[in-house]
């Protein structure tokens, strides 16, 4: 059994599916929740600073998700965290034996998913704890 649920919050159907699934599960098992969003840094040019607007957008996304869940479900402990880095390694670093990480996965019949390049599957393959990859 886990003692917390971490959900990778992202805009779009896959992110919504992961969030909804994680909330139902956390409410059922009474886990506190951590909503995370990774601000991708791979496009940085050496010497340039990541735009604060990208962090503001990430915080807004997490705040909106947390408010929506708090309005719909009572009694859940929810924290939020914005992380800067590459998505897959950042999510792998969040994993732990006592935490369930929930990530959404696009399911448009993507070739990359069928040959194993899926970010969710890469996270699950290298995670230190359980990962739920939710189609969306």
PDB file of C-alpha atoms in Angstrom:
ATOM      1  CA  UNK A   1       0.000   0.000   0.000  1.00  0.00           C
ATOM      2  CA  UNK A   2       1.197   3.500  -0.737  1.00  0.00           C
ATOM      3  CA  UNK A   3       1.158   6.450   1.621  1.00  0.00           C
ATOM      4  CA  UNK A   4       0.757   9.194  -1.026  1.00  0.00           C
ATOM      5  CA  UNK A   5      -0.363   9.710  -4.597  1.00  0.00           C
ATOM      6  CA  UNK A   6       1.620  11.890  -6.993  1.00  0.00           C
ATOM      7  CA  UNK A   7      -0.046  12.910 -10.231  1.00  0.00           C
ATOM      8  CA  UNK A   8       1.682  14.487 -13.216  1.00  0.00           C
ATOM      9  CA  UNK A   9      -0.752  17.239 -14.199  1.00  0.00           C
ATOM     10  CA  UNK A  10      -0.725  18.292 -17.828  1.00  0.00           C
ATOM     11  CA  UNK A  11      -3.154  20.125 -20.109  1.00  0.00           C
ATOM     12  CA  UNK A  12      -5.217  17.925 -22.395  1.00  0.00           C
ATOM     13  CA  UNK A  13      -7.262  14.729 -22.312  1.00  0.00           C
ATOM     14  CA  UNK A  14      -4.449  12.462 -21.112  1.00  0.00           C
ATOM     15  CA  UNK A  15      -3.642  14.782 -18.206  1.00  0.00           C
ATOM     16  CA  UNK A  16      -7.324  15.063 -17.295  1.00  0.00           C
ATOM     17  CA  UNK A  17      -7.736  11.277 -17.356  1.00  0.00           C
ATOM     18  CA  UNK A  18      -4.701  10.803 -15.105  1.00  0.00           C
ATOM     19  CA  UNK A  19      -5.902  13.458 -12.660  1.00  0.00           C
ATOM     20  CA  UNK A  20      -9.442  12.051 -12.472  1.00  0.00           C
ATOM     21  CA  UNK A  21      -8.172   8.493 -11.947  1.00  0.00           C
ATOM     22  CA  UNK A  22      -5.645   9.590  -9.313  1.00  0.00           C
ATOM     23  CA  UNK A  23      -8.229  11.603  -7.385  1.00  0.00           C
ATOM     24  CA  UNK A  24     -10.710   8.697  -7.281  1.00  0.00           C
ATOM     25  CA  UNK A  25      -7.972   6.353  -6.073  1.00  0.00           C
ATOM     26  CA  UNK A  26      -6.503   8.759  -3.502  1.00  0.00           C
ATOM     27  CA  UNK A  27      -9.964   9.495  -2.104  1.00  0.00           C
ATOM     28  CA  UNK A  28     -10.694   5.780  -1.839  1.00  0.00           C
ATOM     29  CA  UNK A  29      -7.439   4.901  -0.023  1.00  0.00           C
ATOM     30  CA  UNK A  30      -7.183   8.234   1.856  1.00  0.00           C
ATOM     31  CA  UNK A  31      -3.774   9.164   0.379  1.00  0.00           C
ATOM     32  CA  UNK A  32      -2.543  12.757   0.451  1.00  0.00           C
ATOM     33  CA  UNK A  33      -1.909  14.049  -3.062  1.00  0.00           C
ATOM     34  CA  UNK A  34       0.910  15.920  -4.735  1.00  0.00           C
ATOM     35  CA  UNK A  35       0.131  17.527  -8.098  1.00  0.00           C
ATOM     36  CA  UNK A  36       3.289  18.118 -10.140  1.00  0.00           C
ATOM     37  CA  UNK A  37       3.971  19.747 -13.484  1.00  0.00           C
ATOM     38  CA  UNK A  38       7.357  19.590 -15.194  1.00  0.00           C
ATOM     39  CA  UNK A  39       8.468  22.667 -17.115  1.00  0.00           C
ATOM     40  CA  UNK A  40      10.562  21.204 -19.920  1.00  0.00           C
ATOM     41  CA  UNK A  41      14.099  22.613 -20.039  1.00  0.00           C
ATOM     42  CA  UNK A  42      15.581  20.782 -23.025  1.00  0.00           C
ATOM     43  CA  UNK A  43      15.028  23.765 -25.315  1.00  0.00           C
ATOM     44  CA  UNK A  44      17.226  26.053 -23.245  1.00  0.00           C
ATOM     45  CA  UNK A  45      20.119  27.806 -24.887  1.00  0.00           C
ATOM     46  CA  UNK A  46      23.275  27.919 -22.719  1.00  0.00           C
ATOM     47  CA  UNK A  47      23.367  31.182 -20.791  1.00  0.00           C
ATOM     48  CA  UNK A  48      19.644  31.902 -21.227  1.00  0.00           C
ATOM     49  CA  UNK A  49      17.265  31.874 -18.286  1.00  0.00           C
ATOM     50  CA  UNK A  50      13.991  29.942 -18.430  1.00  0.00           C
ATOM     51  CA  UNK A  51      11.125  32.399 -18.905  1.00  0.00           C
ATOM     52  CA  UNK A  52       9.191  33.089 -15.687  1.00  0.00           C
ATOM     53  CA  UNK A  53       6.007  32.980 -17.803  1.00  0.00           C
ATOM     54  CA  UNK A  54       6.461  29.229 -18.230  1.00  0.00           C
ATOM     55  CA  UNK A  55       6.481  28.802 -14.452  1.00  0.00           C
ATOM     56  CA  UNK A  56       3.467  31.100 -14.066  1.00  0.00           C
ATOM     57  CA  UNK A  57       1.559  28.992 -16.581  1.00  0.00           C
ATOM     58  CA  UNK A  58       2.533  25.804 -14.758  1.00  0.00           C
ATOM     59  CA  UNK A  59       1.482  27.226 -11.393  1.00  0.00           C
ATOM     60  CA  UNK A  60      -1.827  28.359 -12.882  1.00  0.00           C
ATOM     61  CA  UNK A  61      -2.431  24.877 -14.323  1.00  0.00           C
ATOM     62  CA  UNK A  62      -1.768  23.261 -10.932  1.00  0.00           C
ATOM     63  CA  UNK A  63      -3.816  25.831  -8.999  1.00  0.00           C
ATOM     64  CA  UNK A  64      -6.764  25.338 -11.344  1.00  0.00           C
ATOM     65  CA  UNK A  65      -6.548  21.549 -11.029  1.00  0.00           C
ATOM     66  CA  UNK A  66      -6.293  21.712  -7.235  1.00  0.00           C
ATOM     67  CA  UNK A  67      -9.258  24.107  -6.990  1.00  0.00           C
ATOM     68  CA  UNK A  68     -11.367  21.869  -9.248  1.00  0.00           C
ATOM     69  CA  UNK A  69     -10.595  18.818  -7.126  1.00  0.00           C
ATOM     70  CA  UNK A  70     -11.150  20.625  -3.813  1.00  0.00           C
ATOM     71  CA  UNK A  71     -14.570  21.783  -5.060  1.00  0.00           C
ATOM     72  CA  UNK A  72     -15.545  18.273  -6.122  1.00  0.00           C
ATOM     73  CA  UNK A  73     -14.021  16.111  -3.371  1.00  0.00           C
ATOM     74  CA  UNK A  74     -13.846  16.961   0.303  1.00  0.00           C
ATOM     75  CA  UNK A  75     -11.190  15.727   2.675  1.00  0.00           C
ATOM     76  CA  UNK A  76      -8.274  15.325   0.263  1.00  0.00           C
ATOM     77  CA  UNK A  77      -4.937  16.828   1.236  1.00  0.00           C
ATOM     78  CA  UNK A  78      -3.482  18.413  -1.926  1.00  0.00           C
ATOM     79  CA  UNK A  79      -0.098  20.052  -2.466  1.00  0.00           C
ATOM     80  CA  UNK A  80       1.323  21.347  -5.736  1.00  0.00           C
ATOM     81  CA  UNK A  81       4.852  21.582  -7.093  1.00  0.00           C
ATOM     82  CA  UNK A  82       6.363  22.931 -10.307  1.00  0.00           C
ATOM     83  CA  UNK A  83       9.579  21.215 -11.398  1.00  0.00           C
ATOM     84  CA  UNK A  84      12.066  22.433 -14.010  1.00  0.00           C
ATOM     85  CA  UNK A  85      13.836  19.737 -16.012  1.00  0.00           C
ATOM     86  CA  UNK A  86      13.402  17.000 -18.546  1.00  0.00           C
ATOM     87  CA  UNK A  87      10.029  15.335 -18.106  1.00  0.00           C
ATOM     88  CA  UNK A  88      10.964  11.646 -17.908  1.00  0.00           C
ATOM     89  CA  UNK A  89      13.991  11.940 -15.561  1.00  0.00           C
ATOM     90  CA  UNK A  90      12.122  14.464 -13.392  1.00  0.00           C
ATOM     91  CA  UNK A  91       9.164  12.120 -12.968  1.00  0.00           C
ATOM     92  CA  UNK A  92      11.445   9.139 -12.310  1.00  0.00           C
ATOM     93  CA  UNK A  93      13.097  11.177  -9.539  1.00  0.00           C
ATOM     94  CA  UNK A  94       9.666  11.671  -7.922  1.00  0.00           C
ATOM     95  CA  UNK A  95       9.057   7.932  -7.559  1.00  0.00           C
ATOM     96  CA  UNK A  96       9.428   6.075  -4.266  1.00  0.00           C
ATOM     97  CA  UNK A  97       8.343   2.693  -2.907  1.00  0.00           C
ATOM     98  CA  UNK A  98       5.687   4.349  -0.717  1.00  0.00           C
ATOM     99  CA  UNK A  99       4.229   6.625  -3.428  1.00  0.00           C
ATOM    100  CA  UNK A 100       2.077   5.925  -6.458  1.00  0.00           C
ATOM    101  CA  UNK A 101       2.964   8.112  -9.445  1.00  0.00           C
ATOM    102  CA  UNK A 102       0.104   8.590 -11.923  1.00  0.00           C
ATOM    103  CA  UNK A 103       0.836   9.792 -15.461  1.00  0.00           C
ATOM    104  CA  UNK A 104      -1.417  10.274 -18.464  1.00  0.00           C
ATOM    105  CA  UNK A 105      -0.652   8.735 -21.838  1.00  0.00           C
ATOM    106  CA  UNK A 106      -1.971   9.935 -25.192  1.00  0.00           C
ATOM    107  CA  UNK A 107      -3.719   7.116 -27.039  1.00  0.00           C
ATOM    108  CA  UNK A 108      -4.122   8.345 -30.607  1.00  0.00           C
ATOM    109  CA  UNK A 109      -2.740   5.087 -31.971  1.00  0.00           C
ATOM    110  CA  UNK A 110       0.711   6.571 -31.793  1.00  0.00           C
ATOM    111  CA  UNK A 111       3.520   4.562 -33.352  1.00  0.00           C
ATOM    112  CA  UNK A 112       5.873   5.652 -30.576  1.00  0.00           C
ATOM    113  CA  UNK A 113       3.585   4.039 -27.981  1.00  0.00           C
ATOM    114  CA  UNK A 114       3.505   0.756 -29.853  1.00  0.00           C
ATOM    115  CA  UNK A 115       7.297   0.549 -30.075  1.00  0.00           C
ATOM    116  CA  UNK A 116       8.012   1.555 -26.499  1.00  0.00           C
ATOM    117  CA  UNK A 117       8.968   5.218 -26.753  1.00  0.00           C
ATOM    118  CA  UNK A 118       6.095   6.266 -24.541  1.00  0.00           C
ATOM    119  CA  UNK A 119       7.188   8.659 -21.771  1.00  0.00           C
ATOM    120  CA  UNK A 120       4.840   6.964 -19.307  1.00  0.00           C
ATOM    121  CA  UNK A 121       6.315   3.546 -20.012  1.00  0.00           C
ATOM    122  CA  UNK A 122       9.864   4.905 -19.755  1.00  0.00           C
ATOM    123  CA  UNK A 123       9.011   6.359 -16.335  1.00  0.00           C
ATOM    124  CA  UNK A 124       7.430   3.083 -15.225  1.00  0.00           C
ATOM    125  CA  UNK A 125      10.416   1.050 -16.422  1.00  0.00           C
ATOM    126  CA  UNK A 126      12.881   3.032 -14.313  1.00  0.00           C
ATOM    127  CA  UNK A 127      10.732   3.997 -11.327  1.00  0.00           C
ATOM    128  CA  UNK A 128      11.665   3.263  -7.721  1.00  0.00           C
ATOM    129  CA  UNK A 129       7.986   2.633  -6.917  1.00  0.00           C
ATOM    130  CA  UNK A 130       4.595   1.939  -8.488  1.00  0.00           C
ATOM    131  CA  UNK A 131       3.457   3.897 -11.551  1.00  0.00           C
ATOM    132  CA  UNK A 132      -0.013   3.980 -13.101  1.00  0.00           C
ATOM    133  CA  UNK A 133      -0.040   4.953 -16.783  1.00  0.00           C
ATOM    134  CA  UNK A 134      -3.573   6.111 -17.576  1.00  0.00           C
ATOM    135  CA  UNK A 135      -4.741   6.290 -21.206  1.00  0.00           C
ATOM    136  CA  UNK A 136      -6.490   9.472 -22.217  1.00  0.00           C
TER     137      UNK A 136
END
